PDB file of C-alpha atoms in Angstrom:
ATOM      1  CA  MET A 957     -69.753 145.192  75.964  1.00  0.00           C
ATOM      2  CA  LYS A 958     -66.580 144.028  74.280  1.00  0.00           C
ATOM      3  CA  GLU A 959     -64.297 146.814  73.156  1.00  0.00           C
ATOM      4  CA  TYR A 960     -61.992 146.712  70.153  1.00  0.00           C
ATOM      5  CA  LYS A 961     -59.599 149.339  68.746  1.00  0.00           C
ATOM      6  CA  TYR A 962     -58.969 149.506  64.995  1.00  0.00           C
ATOM      7  CA  ARG A 963     -56.754 151.750  62.882  1.00  0.00           C
ATOM      8  CA  ILE A 964     -58.158 152.151  59.364  1.00  0.00           C
ATOM      9  CA  ASN A 965     -56.362 154.423  56.853  1.00  0.00           C
ATOM     10  CA  GLY A 966     -54.542 156.091  59.752  1.00  0.00           C
ATOM     11  CA  ASN A 967     -57.736 156.814  61.719  1.00  0.00           C
ATOM     12  CA  LEU A 968     -58.273 155.199  65.145  1.00  0.00           C
ATOM     13  CA  TYR A 969     -61.721 153.696  65.803  1.00  0.00           C
ATOM     14  CA  THR A 970     -62.972 152.418  69.151  1.00  0.00           C
ATOM     15  CA  VAL A 971     -65.688 149.843  68.531  1.00  0.00           C
ATOM     16  CA  LYS A 972     -67.857 148.430  71.314  1.00  0.00           C
ATOM     17  CA  VAL A 973     -70.035 145.415  70.486  1.00  0.00           C
ATOM     18  CA  GLY A 974     -73.006 144.799  72.777  1.00  0.00           C
ATOM     19  CA  ASP A 975     -75.862 142.330  72.763  1.00  0.00           C
ATOM     20  CA  ILE A 976     -76.777 140.425  69.625  1.00  0.00           C
ATOM     21  CA  ASP A 977     -80.460 139.541  69.421  1.00  0.00           C
ATOM     22  CA  ASN A 978     -82.148 138.012  66.345  1.00  0.00           C
ATOM     23  CA  ASN A 979     -79.275 139.043  64.019  1.00  0.00           C
ATOM     24  CA  LEU A 980     -79.413 142.642  65.290  1.00  0.00           C
ATOM     25  CA  ALA A 981     -76.244 143.823  67.072  1.00  0.00           C
ATOM     26  CA  LYS A 982     -75.862 146.929  69.227  1.00  0.00           C
ATOM     27  CA  VAL A 983     -72.557 148.525  68.207  1.00  0.00           C
ATOM     28  CA  GLU A 984     -70.930 151.782  69.283  1.00  0.00           C
ATOM     29  CA  VAL A 985     -68.198 153.356  67.105  1.00  0.00           C
ATOM     30  CA  ASN A 986     -66.262 156.264  68.697  1.00  0.00           C
ATOM     31  CA  GLY A 987     -69.219 156.892  71.031  1.00  0.00           C
ATOM     32  CA  VAL A 988     -71.903 156.867  68.309  1.00  0.00           C
ATOM     33  CA  PRO A 989     -74.450 154.039  68.726  1.00  0.00           C
ATOM     34  CA  TYR A 990     -75.543 151.946  65.748  1.00  0.00           C
ATOM     35  CA  LYS A 991     -77.854 149.010  65.235  1.00  0.00           C
ATOM     36  CA  VAL A 992     -76.165 146.595  62.841  1.00  0.00           C
ATOM     37  CA  GLU A 993     -78.134 143.905  61.056  1.00  0.00           C
ATOM     38  CA  LEU A 994     -76.074 140.748  60.645  1.00  0.00           C
ATOM     39  CA  GLU A 995     -76.331 138.519  57.606  1.00  0.00           C
ATOM     40  CA  LYS A 996     -78.669 135.634  58.323  1.00  0.00           C
ATOM     41  CA  THR A 997     -77.046 132.221  58.350  1.00  0.00           C
ATOM     42  CA  ASP A 998     -78.595 128.852  57.710  1.00  0.00           C
ATOM     43  CA  LYS A 999     -77.023 127.465  60.855  1.00  0.00           C
ATOM     44  CA  PRO A1000     -78.411 128.486  64.237  1.00  0.00           C
ATOM     45  CA  VAL A1001     -76.009 130.502  66.359  1.00  0.00           C
ATOM     46  CA  THR A1002     -75.225 128.716  69.618  1.00  0.00           C
ATOM     47  CA  ILE A1003     -74.309 130.825  72.615  1.00  0.00           C
ATOM     48  CA  VAL A1004     -71.966 128.892  74.887  1.00  0.00           C
ATOM     49  CA  SER A1005     -71.791 129.777  78.545  1.00  0.00           C
ATOM     50  CA  LYS A1006     -69.394 128.429  81.127  1.00  0.00           C
ATOM     51  CA  PRO A1007     -70.822 125.399  82.944  1.00  0.00           C
ATOM     52  CA  ARG A1008     -71.510 125.998  86.602  1.00  0.00           C
ATOM     53  CA  PRO A1009     -70.051 123.517  89.062  1.00  0.00           C
ATOM     54  CA  SER A1010     -72.679 121.384  90.701  1.00  0.00           C
ATOM     55  CA  ALA A1011     -73.318 121.880  94.378  1.00  0.00           C
ATOM     56  CA  ALA A1012     -72.474 119.227  96.932  1.00  0.00           C
ATOM     57  CA  PRO A1013     -75.403 116.907  97.664  1.00  0.00           C
ATOM     58  CA  ARG A1014     -77.364 117.617 100.835  1.00  0.00           C
ATOM     59  CA  THR A1015     -79.538 115.616 103.217  1.00  0.00           C
ATOM     60  CA  ASP A1016     -83.193 116.366 104.027  1.00  0.00           C
ATOM     61  CA  THR A1017     -82.034 118.618 106.872  1.00  0.00           C
ATOM     62  CA  GLY A1018     -79.789 120.633 104.528  1.00  0.00           C
ATOM     63  CA  ALA A1019     -76.479 119.276 105.851  1.00  0.00           C
ATOM     64  CA  LYS A1020     -73.826 118.389 103.259  1.00  0.00           C
ATOM     65  CA  VAL A1021     -73.384 114.688 102.497  1.00  0.00           C
ATOM     66  CA  ILE A1022     -69.704 114.212 103.281  1.00  0.00           C
ATOM     67  CA  SER A1023     -68.272 111.216 105.081  1.00  0.00           C
ATOM     68  CA  LYS A1024     -65.662 111.951 107.727  1.00  0.00           C
ATOM     69  CA  ALA A1025     -63.302 109.560 109.431  1.00  0.00           C
ATOM     70  CA  PRO A1026     -64.675 108.227 112.731  1.00  0.00           C
ATOM     71  CA  VAL A1027     -62.663 108.825 115.900  1.00  0.00           C
ATOM     72  CA  SER A1028     -61.899 105.150 116.512  1.00  0.00           C
ATOM     73  CA  ALA A1029     -62.837 101.777 115.091  1.00  0.00           C
ATOM     74  CA  ALA A1030     -61.569  98.195 115.350  1.00  0.00           C
ATOM     75  CA  GLY A1031     -59.807  96.437 112.464  1.00  0.00           C
ATOM     76  CA  PHE A1032     -57.813  97.728 109.491  1.00  0.00           C
ATOM     77  CA  GLN A1033     -59.363 100.798 107.899  1.00  0.00           C
ATOM     78  CA  VAL A1034     -59.148 101.485 104.172  1.00  0.00           C
ATOM     79  CA  LYS A1035     -59.123 105.284 103.908  1.00  0.00           C
ATOM     80  CA  ALA A1036     -59.648 107.675 101.013  1.00  0.00           C
ATOM     81  CA  PRO A1037     -56.257 108.892  99.788  1.00  0.00           C
ATOM     82  CA  LEU A1038     -57.843 112.057  98.330  1.00  0.00           C
ATOM     83  CA  PRO A1039     -61.241 113.778  98.320  1.00  0.00           C
ATOM     84  CA  GLY A1040     -63.710 112.556  95.729  1.00  0.00           C
ATOM     85  CA  VAL A1041     -66.999 110.837  94.934  1.00  0.00           C
ATOM     86  CA  VAL A1042     -67.587 107.096  95.402  1.00  0.00           C
ATOM     87  CA  MET A1043     -68.325 105.638  91.949  1.00  0.00           C
ATOM     88  CA  SER A1044     -68.646 101.932  92.829  1.00  0.00           C
ATOM     89  CA  ILE A1045     -68.015  99.427  95.603  1.00  0.00           C
ATOM     90  CA  PRO A1046     -67.221  96.030  94.046  1.00  0.00           C
ATOM     91  CA  VAL A1047     -67.188  94.198  97.428  1.00  0.00           C
ATOM     92  CA  LYS A1048     -69.803  93.515 100.090  1.00  0.00           C
ATOM     93  CA  VAL A1049     -69.677  92.809 103.804  1.00  0.00           C
ATOM     94  CA  GLY A1050     -68.289  89.316 104.408  1.00  0.00           C
ATOM     95  CA  ASP A1051     -66.161  89.150 101.244  1.00  0.00           C
ATOM     96  CA  VAL A1052     -62.567  87.947 101.684  1.00  0.00           C
ATOM     97  CA  VAL A1053     -60.131  90.268  99.899  1.00  0.00           C
ATOM     98  CA  LYS A1054     -56.424  90.261  99.073  1.00  0.00           C
ATOM     99  CA  ALA A1055     -54.228  93.339  99.611  1.00  0.00           C
ATOM    100  CA  SER A1056     -54.218  94.139  95.873  1.00  0.00           C
ATOM    101  CA  ASP A1057     -58.003  93.810  95.379  1.00  0.00           C
ATOM    102  CA  THR A1058     -59.948  96.938  94.414  1.00  0.00           C
ATOM    103  CA  VAL A1059     -62.513  97.667  97.114  1.00  0.00           C
ATOM    104  CA  VAL A1060     -63.720 101.148  96.045  1.00  0.00           C
ATOM    105  CA  MET A1061     -63.674 103.170  92.806  1.00  0.00           C
ATOM    106  CA  LEU A1062     -63.303 106.853  93.666  1.00  0.00           C
ATOM    107  CA  GLU A1063     -63.701 109.701  91.177  1.00  0.00           C
ATOM    108  CA  ALA A1064     -61.419 112.629  91.918  1.00  0.00           C
ATOM    109  CA  MET A1065     -60.441 115.444  89.564  1.00  0.00           C
ATOM    110  CA  LYS A1066     -62.416 113.785  86.727  1.00  0.00           C
ATOM    111  CA  MET A1067     -60.381 110.585  87.009  1.00  0.00           C
ATOM    112  CA  GLU A1068     -61.387 107.204  88.381  1.00  0.00           C
ATOM    113  CA  ASN A1069     -59.051 105.929  91.097  1.00  0.00           C
ATOM    114  CA  ALA A1070     -59.018 102.278  92.169  1.00  0.00           C
ATOM    115  CA  ILE A1071     -58.661 102.067  95.960  1.00  0.00           C
ATOM    116  CA  HIS A1072     -57.064  98.768  97.003  1.00  0.00           C
ATOM    117  CA  ALA A1073     -57.578  96.882 100.273  1.00  0.00           C
ATOM    118  CA  GLY A1074     -53.964  97.355 101.411  1.00  0.00           C
ATOM    119  CA  GLN A1075     -53.894  94.086 103.335  1.00  0.00           C
ATOM    120  CA  ASP A1076     -55.558  90.668 103.254  1.00  0.00           C
ATOM    121  CA  GLY A1077     -58.745  90.360 105.264  1.00  0.00           C
ATOM    122  CA  LYS A1078     -62.495  90.055 105.405  1.00  0.00           C
ATOM    123  CA  VAL A1079     -64.775  93.050 104.796  1.00  0.00           C
ATOM    124  CA  ALA A1080     -66.279  93.868 108.209  1.00  0.00           C
ATOM    125  CA  SER A1081     -68.122  97.063 107.281  1.00  0.00           C
ATOM    126  CA  ILE A1082     -68.595  99.533 104.449  1.00  0.00           C
ATOM    127  CA  ALA A1083     -68.833 103.133 105.658  1.00  0.00           C
ATOM    128  CA  VAL A1084     -69.834 104.777 102.340  1.00  0.00           C
ATOM    129  CA  SER A1085     -72.382 104.390  99.570  1.00  0.00           C
ATOM    130  CA  VAL A1086     -72.176 104.967  95.832  1.00  0.00           C
ATOM    131  CA  GLY A1087     -72.506 108.707  95.155  1.00  0.00           C
ATOM    132  CA  ASP A1088     -71.148 109.826  98.544  1.00  0.00           C
ATOM    133  CA  SER A1089     -68.614 112.661  98.628  1.00  0.00           C
ATOM    134  CA  VAL A1090     -65.662 111.788 100.841  1.00  0.00           C
ATOM    135  CA  LEU A1091     -62.802 113.811 102.249  1.00  0.00           C
ATOM    136  CA  ASP A1092     -59.121 112.904 102.336  1.00  0.00           C
ATOM    137  CA  GLY A1093     -58.642 110.344 105.113  1.00  0.00           C
ATOM    138  CA  ALA A1094     -62.300 109.310 105.383  1.00  0.00           C
ATOM    139  CA  VAL A1095     -62.786 105.629 106.256  1.00  0.00           C
ATOM    140  CA  LEU A1096     -64.265 103.767 103.300  1.00  0.00           C
ATOM    141  CA  ILE A1097     -64.110 100.122 104.417  1.00  0.00           C
ATOM    142  CA  THR A1098     -63.046  98.293 107.572  1.00  0.00           C
ATOM    143  CA  LEU A1099     -61.352  94.885 107.307  1.00  0.00           C
ATOM    144  CA  GLU A1100     -61.115  92.196 109.991  1.00  0.00           C
TER     145      GLU A1100
END
């Protein structure tokens, strides 16, 4: 119940407003309960609730789908600069890329971040897929 305090003509009133169901509100004024009928409106009343954050995706075994950096690998590794979700991978294995080419689009904090190759090379392997959640430092692509 939401509680409000009003002073009307010098008198203090404590008003508690409870549930509203079909234009009928449960109200308590100075401890006395009332049922208050609200004026009907032509527009439907929309109750807005806070959106719940979605849970991290999981595999068939129940483990979270999060890519982690491998212990060691050959070649230059393009790593995630921040945690996020892989939105797109505009390259494929075997493509030749320049240092400034975008190799992964990563969504983090509701913003799309273009991840660049960092050096010239050939895409040797892609360690993530579209939709994967990655941690800071996770290897995204390996270049030869």
